[in-house]
Structures are given as C-alpha cells and as structure tokens.
Tab-separated table of C-alpha atoms and ligand atoms in Angstrom:
chain	number	residue	atom	x	y	z
D	1466	MET	CA	-0.479	111.527	12.900
D	1467	SER	CA	0.737	111.651	9.277
D	1468	SER	CA	-1.228	109.761	6.657
D	1469	ALA	CA	1.716	107.807	5.954
D	1470	VAL	CA	2.011	106.741	9.364
D	1471	ALA	CA	-1.679	106.084	9.869
D	1472	SER	CA	-1.457	103.680	6.823
D	1473	LYS	CA	1.772	101.733	8.237
D	1474	ARG	CA	-0.050	101.018	11.295
D	1475	SER	CA	-3.540	99.835	9.679
D	1476	ASN	CA	-1.470	97.488	7.473
D	1477	LYS	CA	-0.010	95.762	10.818
D	1478	ALA	CA	-1.276	92.342	11.982
D	1479	PRO	CA	-3.264	92.648	15.093
D	1480	GLY	CA	-2.126	91.427	18.085
D	1481	PRO	CA	-3.594	89.093	20.645
D	1482	LYS	CA	-4.960	91.827	22.611
D	1483	HIS	CA	-6.860	93.066	19.513
D	1484	ASN	CA	-8.448	89.776	18.211
D	1485	ILE	CA	-8.854	87.878	21.445
D	1486	GLU	CA	-12.053	86.433	20.443
D	1487	ALA	CA	-10.268	84.616	17.509
D	1488	VAL	CA	-7.515	83.723	19.977
D	1489	ARG	CA	-9.979	82.438	22.348
D	1490	GLN	CA	-11.778	80.272	19.601
D	1491	GLN	CA	-8.269	78.546	18.661
D	1492	TYR	CA	-8.174	77.578	22.434
D	1493	TYR	CA	-12.152	76.180	22.425
D	1494	ASP	CA	-11.169	74.200	19.544
D	1495	ARG	CA	-7.912	72.699	20.942
D	1496	ILE	CA	-9.725	71.725	24.285
D	1497	ALA	CA	-12.862	70.306	22.514
D	1498	LYS	CA	-10.476	67.763	21.155
D	1499	HIS	CA	-9.897	66.415	24.918
D	1500	ASP	CA	-13.804	66.638	25.596
D	1501	LEU	CA	-13.333	69.871	27.522
D	1502	ALA	CA	-15.672	73.271	27.057
D	1503	PRO	CA	-15.817	76.492	28.908
D	1504	LEU	CA	-18.102	76.925	31.582
D	1505	TRP	CA	-17.886	80.474	31.285
D	1506	LYS	CA	-19.609	80.239	27.737
D	1507	VAL	CA	-22.684	78.715	29.130
D	1508	LEU	CA	-22.600	79.433	32.842
D	1509	LYS	CA	-26.013	81.712	32.830
D	1510	ASN	CA	-27.664	79.123	30.730
D	1511	VAL	CA	-27.168	76.370	33.077
D	1512	VAL	CA	-27.386	78.300	36.463
D	1513	THR	CA	-30.517	80.270	35.916
D	1514	LYS	CA	-31.261	83.322	38.205
D	1515	GLU	CA	-34.858	81.872	38.281
D	1516	PRO	CA	-36.543	78.596	37.194
D	1517	VAL	CA	-36.488	78.051	33.402
D	1518	THR	CA	-39.194	75.314	31.868
D	1519	ARG	CA	-40.212	74.013	28.451
D	1520	CYS	CA	-43.630	73.032	30.107
D	1521	ALA	CA	-46.606	75.382	28.818
D	1522	PRO	CA	-49.953	75.932	30.579
D	1523	ALA	CA	-52.157	73.262	28.874
D	1524	ILE	CA	-55.947	72.029	29.235
D	1525	TRP	CA	-57.172	68.865	28.104
D	1526	HIS	CA	-61.062	69.246	27.895
D	1527	TYR	CA	-62.881	65.774	28.613
D	1528	ARG	CA	-65.675	66.216	26.528
D	1529	GLU	CA	-63.334	66.361	23.610
D	1530	ILE	CA	-60.752	63.674	24.686
D	1531	LYS	CA	-63.117	61.012	25.735
D	1532	GLN	CA	-64.806	60.809	22.197
D	1533	LEU	CA	-61.037	60.251	20.856
D	1534	VAL	CA	-60.017	57.971	23.584
D	1535	MET	CA	-63.042	55.534	22.812
D	1536	GLU	CA	-62.235	55.387	19.364
D	1537	SER	CA	-58.700	53.663	20.203
D	1538	GLY	CA	-61.164	50.844	21.430
D	1539	PRO	CA	-61.617	48.914	18.300
D	1540	LEU	CA	-58.286	49.691	17.292
D	1541	ILE	CA	-56.002	47.975	19.679
D	1542	THR	CA	-56.424	45.444	22.363
D	1543	PRO	CA	-54.999	45.687	25.877
D	1544	GLU	CA	-52.965	42.750	25.259
D	1545	GLU	CA	-51.556	44.391	22.085
D	1546	ALA	CA	-50.884	47.781	23.646
D	1547	GLU	CA	-50.134	46.295	26.917
D	1548	ARG	CA	-51.933	49.457	28.077
D	1549	ARG	CA	-54.278	51.371	26.155
D	1550	VAL	CA	-53.551	54.874	27.055
D	1551	LEU	CA	-53.226	58.284	25.226
D	1552	VAL	CA	-50.756	60.338	26.383
D	1553	LEU	CA	-51.313	64.246	27.237
D	1554	GLU	CA	-48.207	65.590	25.923
D	1555	ASN	CA	-47.246	68.897	26.987
D	1556	PRO	CA	-47.301	71.378	24.258
D	1557	GLY	CA	-44.043	72.424	25.148
D	1558	MET	CA	-42.208	69.320	24.894
D	1559	ARG	CA	-43.902	67.333	21.884
D	1560	GLY	CA	-42.634	63.753	21.516
D	1561	GLU	CA	-41.486	63.527	24.948
D	1562	SER	CA	-44.214	61.597	26.575
D	1563	ARG	CA	-44.557	64.313	29.234
D	1564	ILE	CA	-47.083	66.485	30.882
D	1565	THR	CA	-44.461	68.087	32.860
D	1566	ASN	CA	-40.391	68.040	32.720
D	1567	THR	CA	-40.684	65.317	35.322
D	1568	LEU	CA	-44.026	63.839	35.103
D	1569	PHE	CA	-45.908	61.262	32.311
D	1570	ALA	CA	-49.637	61.756	32.413
D	1571	GLY	CA	-52.108	59.906	30.153
D	1572	VAL	CA	-55.790	58.792	29.911
D	1573	GLN	CA	-56.385	54.594	30.082
D	1574	MET	CA	-59.300	52.934	29.111
D	1575	ILE	CA	-60.403	49.246	29.738
D	1576	LEU	CA	-63.402	48.075	28.080
D	1577	PRO	CA	-65.789	45.802	29.607
D	1578	GLY	CA	-64.507	42.173	29.840
D	1579	GLU	CA	-60.643	42.905	29.110
D	1580	ILE	CA	-57.630	42.818	31.233
D	1581	ALA	CA	-54.439	44.572	30.950
D	1582	PRO	CA	-51.945	42.257	31.879
D	1583	ALA	CA	-49.595	42.065	35.212
D	1584	HIS	CA	-46.119	43.584	35.024
D	1585	ARG	CA	-44.235	45.689	37.208
D	1586	HIS	CA	-41.713	48.453	36.853
D	1587	VAL	CA	-39.217	50.607	38.795
D	1588	SER	CA	-41.603	53.746	37.900
D	1589	SER	CA	-44.739	54.472	40.241
D	1590	ALA	CA	-47.867	55.236	38.924
D	1591	ILE	CA	-51.018	56.931	40.185
D	1592	ARG	CA	-54.592	56.626	39.078
D	1593	PHE	CA	-57.549	58.961	39.380
D	1594	VAL	CA	-60.336	57.621	38.252
D	1595	LEU	CA	-62.718	59.713	35.761
D	1596	ASP	CA	-65.338	57.769	34.713
D	1597	GLY	CA	-67.143	54.386	34.967
D	1598	GLU	CA	-67.488	51.809	37.775
D	1599	CYS	CA	-66.746	47.837	38.100
D	1600	ALA	CA	-62.886	48.317	36.964
D	1601	TYR	CA	-60.307	46.945	38.966
D	1602	THR	CA	-56.397	47.482	39.402
D	1603	ALA	CA	-54.985	44.664	41.574
D	1604	VAL	CA	-51.571	45.431	43.176
D	1605	GLU	CA	-49.667	42.764	44.874
D	1606	GLY	CA	-52.320	40.464	45.265
D	1607	GLU	CA	-55.250	43.047	46.436
D	1608	LYS	CA	-57.808	43.514	43.840
D	1609	ALA	CA	-58.945	47.425	44.295
D	1610	TYR	CA	-62.369	48.491	42.695
D	1611	MET	CA	-62.362	51.685	41.422
D	1612	ALA	CA	-65.200	54.287	41.385
D	1613	PRO	CA	-64.983	57.993	39.952
D	1614	GLY	CA	-62.581	60.139	42.108
D	1615	ASP	CA	-60.588	57.442	43.671
D	1616	PHE	CA	-56.923	57.742	44.177
D	1617	VAL	CA	-55.143	54.313	43.474
D	1618	ILE	CA	-51.069	53.612	43.922
D	1619	THR	CA	-49.125	51.425	42.208
D	1620	ALA	CA	-45.917	51.848	44.239
D	1621	ASN	CA	-42.229	51.303	42.429
D	1622	TRP	CA	-41.756	47.682	41.440
D	1623	ALA	CA	-45.324	46.380	42.745
D	1624	PRO	CA	-47.114	43.903	40.340
D	1625	HIS	CA	-50.239	45.151	38.718
D	1626	ASP	CA	-53.073	44.603	36.286
D	1627	HIS	CA	-56.372	45.859	35.677
D	1628	GLY	CA	-59.590	44.322	34.381
D	1629	ASN	CA	-63.075	45.568	33.993
D	1630	THR	CA	-65.630	43.159	35.208
D	1631	GLY	CA	-68.854	45.856	34.322
D	1632	ASP	CA	-70.929	46.687	31.302
D	1633	ASP	CA	-69.420	50.233	30.725
D	1634	PRO	CA	-65.733	51.276	29.470
D	1635	VAL	CA	-63.903	52.574	32.557
D	1636	LEU	CA	-61.386	55.629	32.151
D	1637	TRP	CA	-59.058	56.936	34.705
D	1638	LEU	CA	-55.885	59.348	34.546
D	1639	ASP	CA	-52.311	57.973	34.855
D	1640	VAL	CA	-49.511	59.577	36.362
D	1641	LEU	CA	-46.313	58.268	36.499
D	1642	ASP	CA	-42.494	59.112	37.530
D	1643	PHE	CA	-40.465	57.729	34.759
D	1644	PRO	CA	-39.414	60.685	33.210
D	1645	GLN	CA	-37.556	61.039	36.891
D	1646	VAL	CA	-36.552	57.306	36.567
D	1647	ASN	CA	-35.332	58.007	33.117
D	1648	PHE	CA	-33.306	60.897	33.996
D	1649	PHE	CA	-31.470	58.425	36.621
D	1650	GLU	CA	-31.274	56.250	33.893
D	1651	THR	CA	-32.740	53.385	36.453
D	1652	SER	CA	-35.593	51.837	34.455
D	1653	PHE	CA	-36.578	47.964	34.895
D	1654	ALA	CA	-39.507	46.568	33.762
D	1655	GLN	CA	-40.643	42.991	33.720
D	1656	GLU	CA	-43.744	40.912	32.558
D	1657	MET	CA	-45.162	38.510	35.237
D	1658	ASP	CA	-45.824	34.842	34.414
D	1659	ALA	CA	-50.010	35.426	34.263
D	1660	PRO	CA	-51.687	38.067	32.839
D	1661	THR	CA	-54.009	38.170	36.511
D	1662	GLN	CA	-52.587	37.933	39.993
D	1663	THR	CA	-53.793	35.394	42.696
D	1664	THR	CA	-56.005	37.341	44.967
D	1665	LYS	CA	-55.056	37.025	48.461
D	1666	ARG	CA	-56.807	40.123	50.232
D	1667	GLU	CA	-59.975	41.612	49.799
D	1668	ASP	CA	-60.779	44.917	48.208
D	1669	GLY	CA	-59.990	47.752	51.078
D	1670	ASP	CA	-57.632	45.482	53.229
D	1671	SER	CA	-54.772	47.700	52.777
D	1672	PHE	CA	-56.702	50.984	53.727
D	1673	ALA	CA	-58.123	48.617	56.606
D	1674	PHE	CA	-54.732	47.358	58.009
D	1675	TYR	CA	-52.833	50.545	57.584
D	1676	ALA	CA	-55.196	53.591	57.401
D	1677	SER	CA	-57.235	53.100	60.587
D	1678	GLY	CA	-55.216	54.288	63.299
D	1679	VAL	CA	-53.818	50.750	63.944
D	1680	LEU	CA	-50.957	49.016	61.995
D	1681	PRO	CA	-50.413	44.984	61.631
D	1682	ASP	CA	-47.982	44.023	64.709
D	1683	GLY	CA	-44.737	43.625	63.211
D	1684	ALA	CA	-45.689	46.102	60.427
D	1685	PRO	CA	-42.573	48.128	59.283
D	1686	ILE	CA	-42.350	51.448	60.997
D	1687	GLU	CA	-40.051	53.063	58.141
D	1688	LEU	CA	-41.506	52.783	54.720
D	1689	ASN	CA	-41.067	55.826	52.050
D	1690	ARG	CA	-44.230	54.500	50.073
D	1691	SER	CA	-47.998	54.415	51.472
D	1692	PRO	CA	-49.133	50.816	51.635
D	1693	VAL	CA	-52.494	51.916	50.864
D	1694	ILE	CA	-54.117	50.866	47.330
D	1695	ASN	CA	-56.919	52.901	47.205
D	1696	TYR	CA	-57.900	56.236	48.925
D	1697	THR	CA	-61.502	56.282	48.024
D	1698	TYR	CA	-63.269	59.495	47.039
D	1699	SER	CA	-66.158	58.395	49.253
D	1700	ARG	CA	-63.765	58.611	52.105
D	1701	THR	CA	-62.081	61.391	51.383
D	1702	ARG	CA	-64.558	63.993	49.743
D	1703	PRO	CA	-66.430	64.161	53.039
D	1704	ILE	CA	-63.235	65.137	55.114
D	1705	LEU	CA	-63.134	68.111	52.647
D	1706	GLU	CA	-66.649	69.374	53.454
D	1707	ARG	CA	-66.085	68.924	57.590
D	1708	MET	CA	-62.832	71.529	56.890
D	1709	LEU	CA	-65.110	73.934	54.878
D	1710	LYS	CA	-67.571	73.995	57.483
D	1711	ALA	CA	-64.545	74.085	60.224
D	1712	GLY	CA	-62.890	77.394	58.408
D	1713	GLU	CA	-60.038	75.073	57.571
D	1714	THR	CA	-59.581	77.132	54.017
D	1715	ASP	CA	-56.711	78.159	52.615
D	1716	PRO	CA	-56.879	81.564	50.497
D	1717	ARG	CA	-55.086	79.950	47.775
D	1718	HIS	CA	-56.090	76.011	47.724
D	1719	GLY	CA	-59.327	76.022	49.063
D	1720	ALA	CA	-60.105	73.442	52.008
D	1721	ARG	CA	-57.378	70.836	51.047
D	1722	VAL	CA	-55.985	67.345	52.048
D	1723	ARG	CA	-52.780	65.887	51.264
D	1724	TYR	CA	-52.741	62.225	50.444
D	1725	ALA	CA	-50.401	60.926	53.207
D	1726	ASN	CA	-48.354	57.637	54.009
D	1727	PRO	CA	-50.158	56.395	57.197
D	1728	ILE	CA	-46.565	54.643	58.298
D	1729	ASN	CA	-44.936	57.979	58.771
D	1730	GLY	CA	-47.195	61.274	57.642
D	1731	GLY	CA	-45.055	61.671	54.513
D	1732	PRO	CA	-45.890	61.767	50.849
D	1733	VAL	CA	-47.656	58.374	49.532
D	1734	LEU	CA	-44.545	58.038	47.162
D	1735	PRO	CA	-40.906	59.823	47.343
D	1736	THR	CA	-41.524	60.927	43.657
D	1737	MET	CA	-44.728	62.512	43.426
D	1738	GLY	CA	-47.358	63.845	45.992
D	1739	ALA	CA	-51.214	64.337	45.661
D	1740	CYS	CA	-54.052	66.695	47.200
D	1741	LEU	CA	-57.689	66.951	47.131
D	1742	ALA	CA	-59.119	70.540	47.574
D	1743	LEU	CA	-63.013	71.516	47.924
D	1744	PHE	CA	-63.386	75.539	46.842
D	1745	PRO	CA	-66.739	76.932	47.871
D	1746	GLN	CA	-68.876	78.421	45.422
D	1747	ASP	CA	-67.582	81.927	44.248
D	1748	PHE	CA	-64.186	81.220	45.739
D	1749	GLN	CA	-61.358	83.825	44.013
D	1750	GLY	CA	-58.182	82.350	45.217
D	1751	ARG	CA	-55.082	84.419	45.678
D	1752	LYS	CA	-52.071	84.384	43.562
D	1753	TYR	CA	-49.628	81.454	44.219
D	1754	ARG	CA	-46.313	79.804	42.380
D	1755	ALA	CA	-43.883	76.867	43.643
D	1756	THR	CA	-41.217	75.093	41.794
D	1757	ASP	CA	-43.509	72.097	41.061
D	1758	GLY	CA	-45.136	71.963	38.123
D	1759	THR	CA	-48.771	70.200	38.945
D	1760	VAL	CA	-51.231	68.292	37.030
D	1761	PHE	CA	-55.118	69.285	38.226
D	1762	VAL	CA	-57.917	67.174	37.368
D	1763	CYS	CA	-61.319	68.679	38.216
D	1764	ALA	CA	-63.408	65.997	39.995
D	1765	GLU	CA	-66.403	68.197	40.505
D	1766	GLY	CA	-67.529	71.742	39.401
D	1767	GLN	CA	-66.540	74.627	37.115
D	1768	GLY	CA	-64.260	77.252	37.379
D	1769	THR	CA	-61.250	79.192	35.804
D	1770	THR	CA	-57.426	78.920	36.542
D	1771	SER	CA	-55.398	82.336	35.456
D	1772	ILE	CA	-51.584	81.504	34.821
D	1773	ASP	CA	-49.637	84.064	33.961
D	1774	GLY	CA	-52.381	86.035	32.514
D	1775	LYS	CA	-53.590	83.063	30.512
D	1776	THR	CA	-57.169	81.703	31.648
D	1777	LEU	CA	-58.102	78.294	31.430
D	1778	GLU	CA	-61.694	77.104	32.109
D	1779	TRP	CA	-62.453	73.639	33.600
D	1780	SER	CA	-65.381	71.551	34.405
D	1781	GLN	CA	-65.732	67.870	35.347
D	1782	ASN	CA	-63.000	65.527	34.184
D	1783	ASP	CA	-60.984	67.897	32.780
D	1784	ILE	CA	-57.136	67.999	33.138
D	1785	PHE	CA	-54.580	70.752	33.218
D	1786	VAL	CA	-51.341	71.752	34.046
D	1787	VAL	CA	-49.355	74.629	35.756
D	1788	PRO	CA	-45.820	74.902	34.839
D	1789	PRO	CA	-43.016	75.373	37.544
D	1790	TRP	CA	-42.685	78.664	39.193
D	1791	LYS	CA	-45.562	80.281	37.090
D	1792	THR	CA	-47.971	82.064	39.120
D	1793	TYR	CA	-51.474	81.146	38.835
D	1794	ALA	CA	-54.981	81.556	40.720
D	1795	HIS	CA	-58.039	79.470	40.852
D	1796	ALA	CA	-61.680	80.735	40.719
D	1797	ALA	CA	-64.411	78.676	41.315
D	1798	HIS	CA	-68.036	79.334	39.784
D	1799	LYS	CA	-69.754	76.461	41.288
D	1800	GLN	CA	-68.380	74.463	44.521
D	1801	SER	CA	-65.680	72.667	42.843
D	1802	VAL	CA	-63.223	69.956	44.149
D	1803	LEU	CA	-59.789	69.796	42.221
D	1804	PHE	CA	-57.220	66.892	42.401
D	1805	SER	CA	-53.588	67.813	41.680
D	1806	ILE	CA	-50.436	65.825	41.521
D	1807	SER	CA	-46.693	67.001	41.435
D	1808	ASP	CA	-43.279	65.916	42.002
D	1809	ARG	CA	-42.912	68.288	45.201
D	1810	PRO	CA	-41.894	65.078	47.596
D	1811	ALA	CA	-38.887	64.834	45.435
D	1812	GLN	CA	-38.160	68.592	45.185
D	1813	GLN	CA	-38.329	68.355	48.949
D	1814	MET	CA	-36.109	65.608	49.714
D	1815	LEU	CA	-33.908	66.707	47.606
D	1816	GLY	CA	-34.105	70.271	49.510
D	1817	ILE	CA	-34.743	72.309	46.203
D	1818	TRP	CA	-38.698	72.806	46.362
D	1819	CYS	CA	-39.612	76.484	47.383
D	1820	GLU	CA	-42.736	78.416	47.061
D	1821	ASP	CA	-44.065	82.090	46.788
D	1822	THR	CA	-47.462	82.447	48.878
D	1823	SER	CA	-47.827	86.405	47.263
D	1824	PRO	CA	-45.876	86.662	43.932
L	1282	FE2	FE1	-47.770	49.593	34.489
C-alpha cells in the first residue's frame, strides 16, 4: 500500500463497525430517557454464579459490649427510647441496622423497675436471654419470665411489652426480621393504649397448652408460627444432653435441636428459625456452608469457629455471625452450647435454600 493511500484511509471517518461502543452508548443514552436500560451490561452482577454477600464474619465479645450497654442505662429511659437497644451492626453493612442482609440483631437492657411499653409491629422478634433474672416479656396477655438461655418469641403483630421486677439489670439478644419486612415494604407498627397489657394467662400457659402432646380442643390445625411464647433453657438443655448420650451427634452441628412449631412441626416463625446445639469437649466440627447467614450465641463453654480462614474465639454470651455461603467449622475447647438463628425458613419456603455438607 502506498503512503498516499494509507493516509487517505486513516482520514476517513470510521463506520459503525469501527466505533460500535460509541454507537451503543448513544443507544443507551436514548433508551435511558424512556427509563430503559440494557440487561446485558449488568447481567453478570445480578445473576451471579455463586451467592455474593456484603455480610462480613464478625464477633461481639460480651465482656466488652456488656459494659457499653450498661452505660446506656442513665443516658436514656426505655420510655424515651421505646426500646433501649444497641444494634449489632455488621461491619460490611454499617449504618443499615442489620447483622445479615435479612436479620436485625441488638442487645437490649432493662433495669430494675423499668417498663418497655406495649406496642406491636409486623416484624417478628425473638429474644435469647443473656444475663439476669426476673424480667418478663408479655405477649398477647401472657407474661413469660425470662432466664438466661430462654428463647422467647414475639410473633408478627402480637402486642408485647417488657418489664423487670427484680433487683438486677437483664440483658438479652433481640433478633428481628425487619430487613425482610422492609424489603417487601410491608412494615406497620402501633403503640398500644396502655404501657402494659392485662395478663390473662399464667407464665408457661402457652407451652403447657400447645407443646405437651395435647392441644386445646378447637385450636387451629394450621398455624405458620408457633403459639409458644417461651422455650425455656431448663426444658431444652437436658434434651441435648440426652441426644449426646444417645449418639445423636452431627459431625458439623453437634447434638442439635431445632425449635419447632408444635402445631405442624415447622419452624417457629416463617421468617426466622432457631436451633440449640451441644458440643462435647474437644469437638472438631467438619466444614459446612449454607445459603442462610447465621447468628450464633455461645450459651455455655468456650471454643472457636473458623470462617473462610478467619478464626473467631468465643466464650459465654459472645455473639457472632457467619455470612451466607461461607465455609465454617466449629471447635469446642470445653463442652459448649451454641444457640443459632437464621432466615432458613424463609429461604426454604421460597425454594432457594441450599447447603453444602462437604465444601
Ligand atoms: Fe417490639
């Protein structure tokens, strides 16, 4: 090719084939004015080959956070705060009031003589009691006194209030499903007329009525949430011991029970499920991963959980989170009990939950 011809060609304006990106961008700009966008530009980000999460592994050591929660006592009353709670913010999602993408977690404190006034909301809540006696949660007229290790449920739209009739502060872990409720933009909440509810039932009535192998005649045979208010540690803990003795121990999860809705055997709530697991001393768990990000609380003992190469060391009342689809394994240095909660029921009902028992 002569230099004259080459010069002539290089001065020629490029055709559509040669500047396709510019043509495409002009097209994207035009369709954007009609609120349209090309899926092919984002497809790999929205339909990922594996779960992608912003949730980070994290641990809150009780010996550190208890003091900080106690400091909030003189700063604000439960009436002013509605609930005196410090949020456990996942370090990967600061400012979003969540510990996983779908769960809120916080540590609530109620001081002697205080009342956290009655209200209700669409979000369901669970409490796992960390410290102290003589506080109660009243749910729909049943006052459940709470002791460490108790698992208390406040289901969707159930009126509830809290009080402390003892001499010591009481602290518990709150986990709520409001990130899920807010994803669907279906939140409602209401303060009740009186700060406390009229108690119609005795503490433990719901467990006696619904979790004793009998049901009140005429009770609904379909209910997607548990009618039990309090699954006490004193009743659940010995079952784990019996499972351990019977050899009913999973190599990943230890001797573990799932809290069940006694009406249908399903999860206690459609949005959140919980388990309690006992690990013998020197337990070395196999690796595991599942699509439900899980919050753990150490109710007893001492051990470690390795998550994708990061090791979290836990002891009594420490709270930690394992993100979705991250490989983890528990190890117990002493005989230990771990409480856990996740959104697994919601994922299972939507048909999207999966696990990998040998990652
Ligand atoms: Fe509440």
